[in-house]
């Protein structure tokens, strides 16, 4: 299994070109199942998760061709609306195929994802939403089977603005009879792009980017092209690393998607400058402690919680990070403590002692963003760090060690 080796302490300086957003491309790939024809997606990040979704599209009968960062998906011959456990267990976002397959075939069978490193992560909102649209949903040997001759629009209210449930219901409802209203819908930029993509295919979605989305069902959708928005989490990861270790510019980003992070970085004493779509962060003389509470968009993203905790270990004094989206997403803490950090977790709150003297150590990746925090920790620590189970990082970051090396980090991959 691959390992990432870091010799910490080098300052970072330079520019990084961002890839397309993982969390935007995956639902858009699933949405391509709604049409009988070829979808062309550009700025596709070549990630392990993208490849898992390609495998899934092929298993259901689609054809996919990835060349560089361009992807063509031909859904003409899709004929087997089944997503097997072996794939769904490796990537929860596989569950996104349930809505479009049900809409297109009147029936779909998708493995229940099960738990993950951040706790149970249920899919009850997805299933209740589909039932509200008239689907009969049953659990059979670990698989969700959903059936409906034709889905019917309805009013659906989520208790929490779930990204995945909003995406799944959107894709199910675009061709339903009548109008669907999703109240307390997710407003994440990736969901906005899914809505815009569906509209380009002929869907009639309004209220995009608000908590109330209306979907007027249509009979036909046609294939179209789309370019994926920049990955705000990749951008945030490099910007946090820059605020820890020097000066980093992320190119071709979307500053509007990162407002709260940029405010927080400024509060640490870092200097931020924005030029068009490029964002530059320069570390201040010291790192001031800044508390963070994760929230749904436009709040501080839970996907940048682990990286912030890594940064705060070097702050001038103590800080507190609270995750209100996931209450059990702190597997990186025990690993960061192996570097000599002093972080304690009580329920969904991490208390971080500042001014840690970090020393490199062997550590283990536990999920995508936890791995990114270990890279930042390793870069800040003195001496050698060896990160194992790096397949987690490959799920969500394209060429991460090349990008950090180009900034001056001493980081390599051992195969
Ligand atoms: C997506 C992102 C993930 C991000 C998360 C929150 C993708 C592929 N993944 O995950 O990177 O961290 O949004 O921004 O886009 N919940 C339920 N029942 C449900 C669905 C969700 O209780 O049916 C709860 C979850 O346990 C969690 C909260 O709602 O506490 C938010 O989850 P959700 O927004 O659905 O996250 P994902 O779509 O899984």
CSV table of C-alpha atoms and ligand atoms in Angstrom, one decimal:
chain,number,residue,atom,x,y,z
A,1,UNK,CA,0.0,0.0,0.0
A,2,UNK,CA,1.2,3.5,-0.9
A,3,UNK,CA,2.6,5.8,1.8
A,4,UNK,CA,3.3,9.5,1.9
A,5,UNK,CA,6.6,10.6,3.3
A,6,UNK,CA,7.1,14.1,4.5
A,7,UNK,CA,10.2,15.8,5.9
A,8,UNK,CA,8.6,18.7,7.7
A,9,UNK,CA,9.6,22.3,8.3
A,10,UNK,CA,10.0,23.6,4.8
A,11,UNK,CA,8.2,26.9,4.2
A,12,UNK,CA,5.6,26.9,1.4
A,13,UNK,CA,5.6,29.4,-1.5
A,14,UNK,CA,3.9,29.3,-4.8
A,15,UNK,CA,0.8,28.7,-6.9
A,16,UNK,CA,-1.6,25.8,-7.2
A,17,UNK,CA,-4.2,25.2,-9.9
A,18,UNK,CA,-7.4,23.8,-8.5
A,19,UNK,CA,-9.3,20.9,-9.9
A,20,UNK,CA,-13.1,20.5,-10.3
A,21,UNK,CA,-15.1,19.8,-7.2
A,22,UNK,CA,-15.5,16.2,-6.2
A,23,UNK,CA,-18.8,16.9,-4.6
A,24,UNK,CA,-20.1,18.5,-7.7
A,25,UNK,CA,-18.9,16.0,-10.3
A,26,UNK,CA,-20.3,12.9,-8.5
A,27,UNK,CA,-24.0,13.9,-8.5
A,28,UNK,CA,-23.7,15.3,-12.0
A,29,UNK,CA,-22.3,11.9,-13.2
A,30,UNK,CA,-25.3,10.2,-11.6
A,31,UNK,CA,-27.6,12.7,-13.2
A,32,UNK,CA,-26.2,11.7,-16.6
A,33,UNK,CA,-28.2,8.5,-16.1
A,34,UNK,CA,-31.4,10.4,-16.6
A,35,UNK,CA,-30.8,10.9,-20.4
A,36,UNK,CA,-30.6,8.7,-23.4
A,37,UNK,CA,-27.4,10.1,-24.9
A,38,UNK,CA,-24.0,11.4,-24.2
A,39,UNK,CA,-23.1,13.9,-21.5
A,40,UNK,CA,-19.7,15.7,-21.8
A,41,UNK,CA,-18.2,16.9,-18.5
A,42,UNK,CA,-15.1,19.0,-18.4
A,43,UNK,CA,-12.8,20.0,-15.5
A,44,UNK,CA,-13.4,16.5,-14.0
A,45,UNK,CA,-11.0,15.8,-11.1
A,46,UNK,CA,-9.2,12.4,-11.7
A,47,UNK,CA,-9.9,11.0,-8.3
A,48,UNK,CA,-10.5,7.5,-6.9
A,49,UNK,CA,-14.1,8.5,-6.2
A,50,UNK,CA,-14.6,9.7,-9.8
A,51,UNK,CA,-13.3,6.3,-11.0
A,52,UNK,CA,-15.6,4.5,-8.6
A,53,UNK,CA,-18.5,6.4,-10.0
A,54,UNK,CA,-17.4,5.6,-13.6
A,55,UNK,CA,-17.3,1.9,-12.6
A,56,UNK,CA,-20.8,2.1,-11.2
A,57,UNK,CA,-22.1,3.8,-14.4
A,58,UNK,CA,-20.5,1.0,-16.4
A,59,UNK,CA,-22.1,-1.6,-14.2
A,60,UNK,CA,-25.5,-0.3,-14.8
A,61,UNK,CA,-24.9,-0.4,-18.6
A,62,UNK,CA,-23.4,3.1,-19.4
A,63,UNK,CA,-20.3,3.8,-21.2
A,64,UNK,CA,-17.7,6.2,-19.9
A,65,UNK,CA,-14.5,7.6,-21.3
A,66,UNK,CA,-12.1,9.7,-19.2
A,67,UNK,CA,-9.4,11.6,-21.1
A,68,UNK,CA,-7.4,13.9,-18.9
A,69,UNK,CA,-10.0,16.0,-17.2
A,70,UNK,CA,-12.7,15.4,-19.8
A,71,UNK,CA,-15.3,12.8,-19.3
A,72,UNK,CA,-17.9,11.5,-21.7
A,73,UNK,CA,-20.8,9.4,-20.4
A,74,UNK,CA,-23.1,7.6,-22.8
A,75,UNK,CA,-26.2,6.5,-20.9
A,76,UNK,CA,-28.1,5.2,-24.0
A,77,UNK,CA,-27.8,1.5,-23.1
A,78,UNK,CA,-28.2,1.8,-19.4
A,79,UNK,CA,-30.4,-1.2,-18.5
A,80,UNK,CA,-29.4,-2.6,-15.1
A,81,UNK,CA,-30.6,-0.3,-12.3
A,82,UNK,CA,-28.6,-2.0,-9.5
A,83,UNK,CA,-25.7,-0.5,-7.4
A,84,UNK,CA,-23.8,-3.3,-5.7
A,85,UNK,CA,-22.6,-3.3,-2.1
A,86,UNK,CA,-18.9,-3.8,-3.1
A,87,UNK,CA,-19.0,-0.3,-4.7
A,88,UNK,CA,-21.4,1.5,-2.5
A,89,UNK,CA,-19.5,0.6,0.6
A,90,UNK,CA,-16.3,2.2,-0.8
A,91,UNK,CA,-18.1,5.5,-1.7
A,92,UNK,CA,-21.2,6.7,0.0
A,93,UNK,CA,-21.9,9.1,-2.9
A,94,UNK,CA,-22.8,6.0,-5.0
A,95,UNK,CA,-26.2,6.3,-3.3
A,96,UNK,CA,-26.8,9.3,-5.7
A,97,UNK,CA,-27.7,6.9,-8.5
A,98,UNK,CA,-30.9,5.8,-6.6
A,99,UNK,CA,-32.9,8.9,-7.6
A,100,UNK,CA,-32.1,9.0,-11.3
A,101,UNK,CA,-32.3,5.3,-11.8
A,102,UNK,CA,-35.7,5.2,-10.2
A,103,UNK,CA,-36.9,8.2,-12.3
A,104,UNK,CA,-35.7,6.5,-15.5
A,105,UNK,CA,-36.6,2.9,-14.9
A,106,UNK,CA,-39.4,3.0,-12.4
A,107,UNK,CA,-37.3,0.7,-10.2
A,108,UNK,CA,-33.9,0.7,-8.7
A,109,UNK,CA,-31.9,-1.4,-6.3
A,110,UNK,CA,-29.0,0.3,-4.4
A,111,UNK,CA,-27.0,-1.1,-1.5
A,112,UNK,CA,-27.5,0.7,1.8
A,113,UNK,CA,-24.2,2.5,2.4
A,114,UNK,CA,-23.7,1.5,6.0
A,115,UNK,CA,-21.6,3.4,8.5
A,116,UNK,CA,-18.3,5.2,7.9
A,117,UNK,CA,-15.4,6.7,9.8
A,118,UNK,CA,-17.6,9.6,10.9
A,119,UNK,CA,-20.4,7.7,12.5
A,120,UNK,CA,-23.6,6.1,11.2
A,121,UNK,CA,-24.5,8.6,8.4
A,122,UNK,CA,-28.1,7.5,7.7
A,123,UNK,CA,-30.0,7.9,4.4
A,124,UNK,CA,-33.5,8.2,6.0
A,125,UNK,CA,-34.1,11.7,4.4
A,126,UNK,CA,-33.4,10.3,0.9
A,127,UNK,CA,-35.8,7.4,1.5
A,128,UNK,CA,-38.6,9.4,3.1
A,129,UNK,CA,-38.3,11.9,0.3
A,130,UNK,CA,-38.7,9.2,-2.4
A,131,UNK,CA,-41.7,7.8,-0.5
A,132,UNK,CA,-43.2,11.2,-0.5
A,133,UNK,CA,-42.8,11.1,-4.3
A,134,UNK,CA,-44.9,7.9,-4.3
A,135,UNK,CA,-42.1,5.3,-4.4
A,136,UNK,CA,-42.5,2.0,-2.5
A,137,UNK,CA,-39.2,1.6,-0.6
A,138,UNK,CA,-38.2,-1.7,0.9
A,139,UNK,CA,-35.0,-3.1,2.4
A,140,UNK,CA,-34.0,-6.5,1.0
A,141,UNK,CA,-30.8,-8.2,2.2
A,142,UNK,CA,-29.0,-4.9,2.7
A,143,UNK,CA,-30.3,-3.3,-0.5
A,144,UNK,CA,-32.8,-0.6,-0.9
A,145,UNK,CA,-35.3,-1.4,-3.5
A,146,UNK,CA,-37.4,1.5,-4.7
A,147,UNK,CA,-40.3,1.2,-7.1
A,148,UNK,CA,-42.8,3.6,-8.7
A,149,UNK,CA,-44.4,3.5,-12.2
A,150,UNK,CA,-44.2,7.3,-12.3
A,151,UNK,CA,-43.2,9.5,-9.4
A,152,UNK,CA,-45.6,12.3,-8.3
A,153,UNK,CA,-44.6,15.7,-7.2
A,154,UNK,CA,-45.1,16.5,-3.5
A,155,UNK,CA,-44.0,18.9,-0.7
A,156,UNK,CA,-41.0,17.5,1.1
A,157,UNK,CA,-39.4,19.0,4.2
A,158,UNK,CA,-36.0,17.9,5.5
A,159,UNK,CA,-35.3,18.2,9.2
A,160,UNK,CA,-31.7,19.1,8.2
A,161,UNK,CA,-30.6,20.5,4.8
A,162,UNK,CA,-28.9,17.4,3.7
A,163,UNK,CA,-26.7,17.7,0.6
A,164,UNK,CA,-27.1,14.1,-0.6
A,165,UNK,CA,-30.9,13.9,0.1
A,166,UNK,CA,-31.4,17.2,-1.7
A,167,UNK,CA,-29.5,15.9,-4.7
A,168,UNK,CA,-31.2,12.6,-4.8
A,169,UNK,CA,-34.7,14.1,-4.6
A,170,UNK,CA,-33.9,16.7,-7.2
A,171,UNK,CA,-32.8,13.9,-9.7
A,172,UNK,CA,-35.9,11.8,-8.9
A,173,UNK,CA,-38.3,14.7,-9.2
A,174,UNK,CA,-37.2,16.3,-12.4
A,175,UNK,CA,-39.4,14.0,-14.5
A,176,UNK,CA,-42.2,13.4,-11.9
A,177,UNK,CA,-45.8,14.3,-12.5
A,178,UNK,CA,-46.5,17.8,-11.2
A,179,UNK,CA,-44.4,20.0,-8.9
A,180,UNK,CA,-42.2,19.1,-6.1
A,181,UNK,CA,-41.2,21.5,-3.4
A,182,UNK,CA,-38.1,20.8,-1.2
A,183,UNK,CA,-38.2,22.8,2.0
A,184,UNK,CA,-35.0,23.2,4.0
A,185,UNK,CA,-33.0,22.1,0.9
A,186,UNK,CA,-29.2,22.3,0.9
A,187,UNK,CA,-27.7,25.5,-0.6
A,188,UNK,CA,-24.2,24.2,-1.2
A,189,UNK,CA,-22.6,25.4,-4.5
A,190,UNK,CA,-22.3,21.8,-5.6
A,191,UNK,CA,-26.1,21.4,-5.3
A,192,UNK,CA,-26.6,24.7,-7.1
A,193,UNK,CA,-24.5,23.4,-10.0
A,194,UNK,CA,-26.5,20.1,-10.1
A,195,UNK,CA,-29.7,22.2,-10.4
A,196,UNK,CA,-28.2,24.3,-13.2
A,197,UNK,CA,-27.0,21.2,-15.0
A,198,UNK,CA,-30.5,19.6,-14.7
A,199,UNK,CA,-32.0,22.8,-16.1
A,200,UNK,CA,-29.6,22.8,-19.0
A,201,UNK,CA,-30.9,19.2,-19.7
A,202,UNK,CA,-34.5,20.7,-19.8
A,203,UNK,CA,-35.6,20.4,-16.2
A,204,UNK,CA,-37.6,23.3,-14.6
A,205,UNK,CA,-36.0,24.0,-11.3
A,206,UNK,CA,-36.4,27.3,-9.5
A,207,UNK,CA,-35.3,28.6,-6.1
A,208,UNK,CA,-31.8,27.5,-6.8
A,209,UNK,CA,-29.4,28.5,-4.0
A,210,UNK,CA,-32.3,29.0,-1.5
A,211,UNK,CA,-33.7,26.8,1.1
A,212,UNK,CA,-36.9,26.3,-0.9
A,213,UNK,CA,-36.4,24.6,-4.3
A,214,UNK,CA,-39.3,24.0,-6.7
A,215,UNK,CA,-39.1,21.3,-9.4
A,216,UNK,CA,-41.8,21.3,-12.1
A,217,UNK,CA,-41.7,17.9,-13.6
A,218,UNK,CA,-41.0,17.6,-17.4
A,219,UNK,CA,-41.4,14.6,-19.8
A,220,UNK,CA,-38.1,14.8,-21.6
A,221,UNK,CA,-34.5,15.6,-20.8
A,222,UNK,CA,-31.7,15.9,-23.3
A,223,UNK,CA,-28.0,15.5,-22.9
A,224,UNK,CA,-25.8,18.5,-22.5
A,225,UNK,CA,-22.2,19.6,-21.6
A,226,UNK,CA,-21.0,21.0,-18.3
A,227,UNK,CA,-17.8,22.3,-16.7
A,228,UNK,CA,-17.3,21.5,-13.0
A,229,UNK,CA,-17.0,24.3,-10.5
A,230,UNK,CA,-13.6,24.6,-8.7
A,231,UNK,CA,-13.2,22.5,-5.6
A,232,UNK,CA,-13.6,24.8,-2.6
A,233,UNK,CA,-12.4,22.1,-0.2
A,234,UNK,CA,-9.2,21.6,-2.2
A,235,UNK,CA,-8.8,25.4,-2.3
A,236,UNK,CA,-9.4,25.6,1.5
A,237,UNK,CA,-6.9,22.9,2.3
A,238,UNK,CA,-4.1,24.7,0.4
A,239,UNK,CA,-5.0,28.0,1.8
A,240,UNK,CA,-4.9,26.7,5.4
A,241,UNK,CA,-1.5,25.1,4.6
A,242,UNK,CA,-0.4,28.5,3.3
A,243,UNK,CA,-1.6,30.3,6.5
A,244,UNK,CA,0.5,27.7,8.5
A,245,UNK,CA,3.6,27.7,6.5
A,246,UNK,CA,4.2,30.7,4.1
A,247,UNK,CA,2.4,32.0,1.1
A,248,UNK,CA,0.1,30.0,-1.3
A,249,UNK,CA,-2.0,31.2,-4.2
A,250,UNK,CA,-4.8,29.0,-5.4
A,251,UNK,CA,-5.6,29.7,-9.1
A,252,UNK,CA,-9.0,29.6,-10.8
A,253,UNK,CA,-11.0,29.3,-7.6
A,254,UNK,CA,-14.3,30.8,-6.6
A,255,UNK,CA,-13.7,33.3,-3.7
A,256,UNK,CA,-17.5,33.6,-3.1
A,257,UNK,CA,-17.6,29.9,-2.1
A,258,UNK,CA,-14.9,30.5,0.6
A,259,UNK,CA,-16.0,33.7,2.3
A,260,UNK,CA,-16.2,32.3,5.9
A,261,UNK,CA,-12.9,30.5,5.6
A,262,UNK,CA,-11.2,33.6,4.3
A,263,UNK,CA,-12.5,35.7,7.2
A,264,UNK,CA,-11.3,33.1,9.6
A,265,UNK,CA,-7.9,33.0,8.0
A,266,UNK,CA,-7.6,36.8,8.3
A,267,UNK,CA,-8.5,36.5,12.0
A,268,UNK,CA,-5.4,34.3,12.4
A,269,UNK,CA,-3.3,37.2,11.3
A,270,UNK,CA,-2.8,35.9,7.7
A,271,UNK,CA,-3.1,38.3,4.8
A,272,UNK,CA,-5.5,37.5,2.1
A,273,UNK,CA,-5.6,39.0,-1.4
A,274,UNK,CA,-8.0,38.2,-4.2
A,275,UNK,CA,-7.3,38.9,-7.8
A,276,UNK,CA,-10.2,37.8,-10.0
A,277,UNK,CA,-10.6,34.0,-9.4
A,278,UNK,CA,-7.2,33.7,-7.7
A,279,UNK,CA,-6.8,33.8,-3.9
A,280,UNK,CA,-3.5,34.3,-2.1
A,281,UNK,CA,-2.9,33.8,1.6
A,282,UNK,CA,0.3,34.9,3.4
A,283,UNK,CA,1.0,33.8,6.9
A,284,UNK,CA,1.1,36.5,9.6
A,285,UNK,CA,4.1,36.9,12.1
A,286,UNK,CA,2.3,34.5,14.4
A,287,UNK,CA,-0.9,32.4,14.1
A,288,UNK,CA,-3.6,33.8,16.3
A,289,UNK,CA,-6.1,31.3,17.8
A,290,UNK,CA,-9.5,31.4,16.1
A,291,UNK,CA,-12.5,29.3,17.1
A,292,UNK,CA,-14.6,27.7,14.4
A,293,UNK,CA,-18.0,26.1,14.3
A,294,UNK,CA,-18.9,24.1,11.2
A,295,UNK,CA,-22.3,24.9,9.6
A,296,UNK,CA,-24.0,24.2,6.3
A,297,UNK,CA,-23.2,26.5,3.4
A,298,UNK,CA,-22.5,29.4,3.5
A,299,UNK,CA,-21.1,28.6,7.0
A,300,UNK,CA,-17.6,27.1,7.7
A,301,UNK,CA,-17.6,23.7,5.9
A,302,UNK,CA,-17.2,20.5,8.0
A,303,UNK,CA,-14.9,19.2,5.2
A,304,UNK,CA,-12.3,21.8,6.4
A,305,UNK,CA,-12.7,21.1,10.1
A,306,UNK,CA,-9.8,18.6,10.3
A,307,UNK,CA,-7.4,21.0,8.5
A,308,UNK,CA,-8.3,23.9,10.8
A,309,UNK,CA,-7.6,21.8,13.8
A,310,UNK,CA,-4.1,21.0,12.4
A,311,UNK,CA,-3.5,24.7,11.9
A,312,UNK,CA,-4.6,25.6,15.4
A,313,UNK,CA,-2.1,23.3,17.0
A,314,UNK,CA,0.5,26.0,16.1
A,315,UNK,CA,-1.6,29.0,17.2
A,316,UNK,CA,-0.3,31.3,20.0
A,317,UNK,CA,-2.9,30.0,22.4
A,318,UNK,CA,-5.8,27.6,22.8
A,319,UNK,CA,-8.9,27.4,20.5
A,320,UNK,CA,-12.1,25.4,20.1
A,321,UNK,CA,-13.5,23.7,17.0
A,322,UNK,CA,-17.1,22.5,17.0
A,323,UNK,CA,-18.7,20.4,14.3
A,324,UNK,CA,-22.4,20.9,14.2
A,325,UNK,CA,-22.9,18.9,10.9
A,326,UNK,CA,-21.2,15.7,12.0
A,327,UNK,CA,-21.0,15.0,15.7
A,328,UNK,CA,-18.4,12.2,15.4
A,329,UNK,CA,-15.9,13.4,12.8
A,330,UNK,CA,-12.7,13.6,14.8
A,331,UNK,CA,-10.7,10.5,13.9
A,332,UNK,CA,-7.8,12.8,12.9
A,333,UNK,CA,-7.4,14.0,16.5
A,334,UNK,CA,-5.7,10.9,17.8
A,335,UNK,CA,-3.3,10.9,14.8
A,336,UNK,CA,-2.5,14.6,15.2
A,337,UNK,CA,-1.8,14.0,18.9
A,338,UNK,CA,0.9,11.5,17.7
A,339,UNK,CA,2.8,14.5,16.4
A,340,UNK,CA,2.7,15.9,19.9
A,341,UNK,CA,-0.4,18.0,19.6
A,342,UNK,CA,-2.7,18.3,22.6
A,343,UNK,CA,-6.2,18.1,21.4
A,344,UNK,CA,-9.2,16.8,23.5
A,345,UNK,CA,-12.6,15.9,22.1
A,346,UNK,CA,-15.8,16.1,24.2
A,347,UNK,CA,-18.9,15.2,22.1
A,348,UNK,CA,-18.7,17.4,19.0
A,349,UNK,CA,-16.2,19.9,20.4
A,350,UNK,CA,-12.4,19.7,20.0
A,351,UNK,CA,-10.2,21.8,22.4
A,352,UNK,CA,-6.8,22.5,20.9
A,353,UNK,CA,-3.8,23.6,22.9
A,354,UNK,CA,-1.7,26.1,21.0
A,355,UNK,CA,2.1,26.3,20.5
A,356,UNK,CA,2.5,22.6,20.1
A,357,UNK,CA,6.0,21.4,19.5
A,358,UNK,CA,5.1,19.0,16.6
A,359,UNK,CA,7.5,16.2,15.8
A,360,UNK,CA,7.1,13.9,12.7
A,361,UNK,CA,5.6,10.4,13.3
A,362,UNK,CA,4.1,7.5,11.5
A,363,UNK,CA,0.3,8.2,11.3
A,364,UNK,CA,-2.6,6.7,9.6
A,365,UNK,CA,-5.3,8.2,7.3
A,366,UNK,CA,-8.8,7.5,8.3
A,367,UNK,CA,-10.8,9.5,5.8
A,368,UNK,CA,-10.3,12.0,3.0
A,369,UNK,CA,-10.2,15.3,5.0
A,370,UNK,CA,-8.5,13.7,8.0
A,371,UNK,CA,-5.7,12.7,5.7
A,372,UNK,CA,-5.4,16.3,4.5
A,373,UNK,CA,-5.0,17.4,8.1
A,374,UNK,CA,-2.2,14.9,8.6
A,375,UNK,CA,-0.4,16.3,5.6
A,376,UNK,CA,-0.6,19.8,7.0
A,377,UNK,CA,0.5,18.4,10.5
A,378,UNK,CA,3.4,16.6,8.9
A,379,UNK,CA,4.5,19.7,7.0
A,380,UNK,CA,4.5,21.7,10.2
A,381,UNK,CA,6.2,19.1,12.3
A,382,UNK,CA,10.0,18.7,12.6
A,383,UNK,CA,11.5,15.6,11.0
A,384,UNK,CA,10.0,12.7,9.2
A,385,UNK,CA,6.3,11.7,8.9
A,386,UNK,CA,5.0,8.6,7.2
A,387,UNK,CA,1.3,8.6,6.4
A,388,UNK,CA,-0.2,5.2,5.6
A,389,UNK,CA,-3.6,4.3,4.1
A,390,UNK,CA,-3.3,7.1,1.6
A,391,UNK,CA,-6.0,5.7,-0.6
A,392,UNK,CA,-8.3,7.8,1.5
A,393,UNK,CA,-6.5,11.0,0.2
A,394,UNK,CA,-6.6,9.8,-3.4
A,395,UNK,CA,-10.4,9.6,-3.1
A,396,UNK,CA,-10.6,13.4,-2.9
A,397,UNK,CA,-7.4,15.1,-3.9
A,398,UNK,CA,-5.7,15.0,-7.4
A,399,UNK,CA,-1.9,14.8,-7.3
A,400,UNK,CA,-1.7,16.2,-3.8
A,401,UNK,CA,1.9,15.4,-3.3
A,402,UNK,CA,3.0,17.0,-6.6
A,403,UNK,CA,1.0,20.1,-5.8
A,404,UNK,CA,2.6,20.4,-2.3
A,405,UNK,CA,6.1,19.7,-3.8
A,406,UNK,CA,5.7,22.5,-6.3
A,407,UNK,CA,5.1,24.8,-3.3
A,408,UNK,CA,8.5,23.7,-1.8
A,409,UNK,CA,7.3,20.9,0.6
A,410,UNK,CA,9.5,17.8,1.0
A,411,UNK,CA,6.8,15.3,0.3
A,412,UNK,CA,7.0,12.1,-1.8
A,413,UNK,CA,4.9,8.9,-2.3
A,414,UNK,CA,6.3,5.5,-1.7
A,415,UNK,CA,4.6,2.7,-3.7
B,1,LIG,C1,-22.0,15.7,1.6
B,1,LIG,C2,-20.5,15.7,1.1
B,1,LIG,C3,-19.6,15.6,2.3
B,1,LIG,C4,-19.9,16.8,3.3
B,1,LIG,C5,-21.3,16.7,3.7
B,1,LIG,C6,-21.7,17.9,4.6
B,1,LIG,C7,-20.7,14.7,-1.1
B,1,LIG,C8,-20.4,13.6,-2.0
B,1,LIG,N1,-20.3,14.6,0.2
B,1,LIG,O1,-22.2,14.5,2.3
B,1,LIG,O2,-18.2,15.8,1.8
B,1,LIG,O3,-19.1,16.6,4.5
B,1,LIG,O4,-22.2,16.8,2.5
B,1,LIG,O5,-21.4,19.1,3.9
B,1,LIG,O6,-21.2,15.7,-1.5
B,1,LIG,N2,-28.4,13.1,7.5
B,1,LIG,C9,-29.4,12.3,8.1
B,1,LIG,N3,-30.2,11.6,7.3
B,1,LIG,C10,-30.0,11.6,5.9
B,1,LIG,C11,-29.0,12.4,5.3
B,1,LIG,C12,-28.2,13.1,6.2
B,1,LIG,O7,-29.5,12.3,9.3
B,1,LIG,O8,-30.8,10.9,5.2
B,1,LIG,C13,-27.5,13.9,8.4
B,1,LIG,C14,-26.0,13.3,8.4
B,1,LIG,O9,-25.8,12.3,9.3
B,1,LIG,C15,-25.3,14.6,8.8
B,1,LIG,C16,-26.1,15.7,8.1
B,1,LIG,O10,-27.4,15.2,7.9
B,1,LIG,O11,-25.3,14.8,10.2
B,1,LIG,C17,-25.5,16.2,6.8
B,1,LIG,O12,-25.3,15.2,5.9
B,1,LIG,P1,-25.4,15.4,4.4
B,1,LIG,O13,-25.5,16.8,4.0
B,1,LIG,O14,-26.5,14.5,3.8
B,1,LIG,O15,-24.0,14.9,3.9
B,1,LIG,P2,-23.7,14.0,2.6
B,1,LIG,O16,-24.5,14.4,1.5
B,1,LIG,O17,-23.6,12.6,3.0
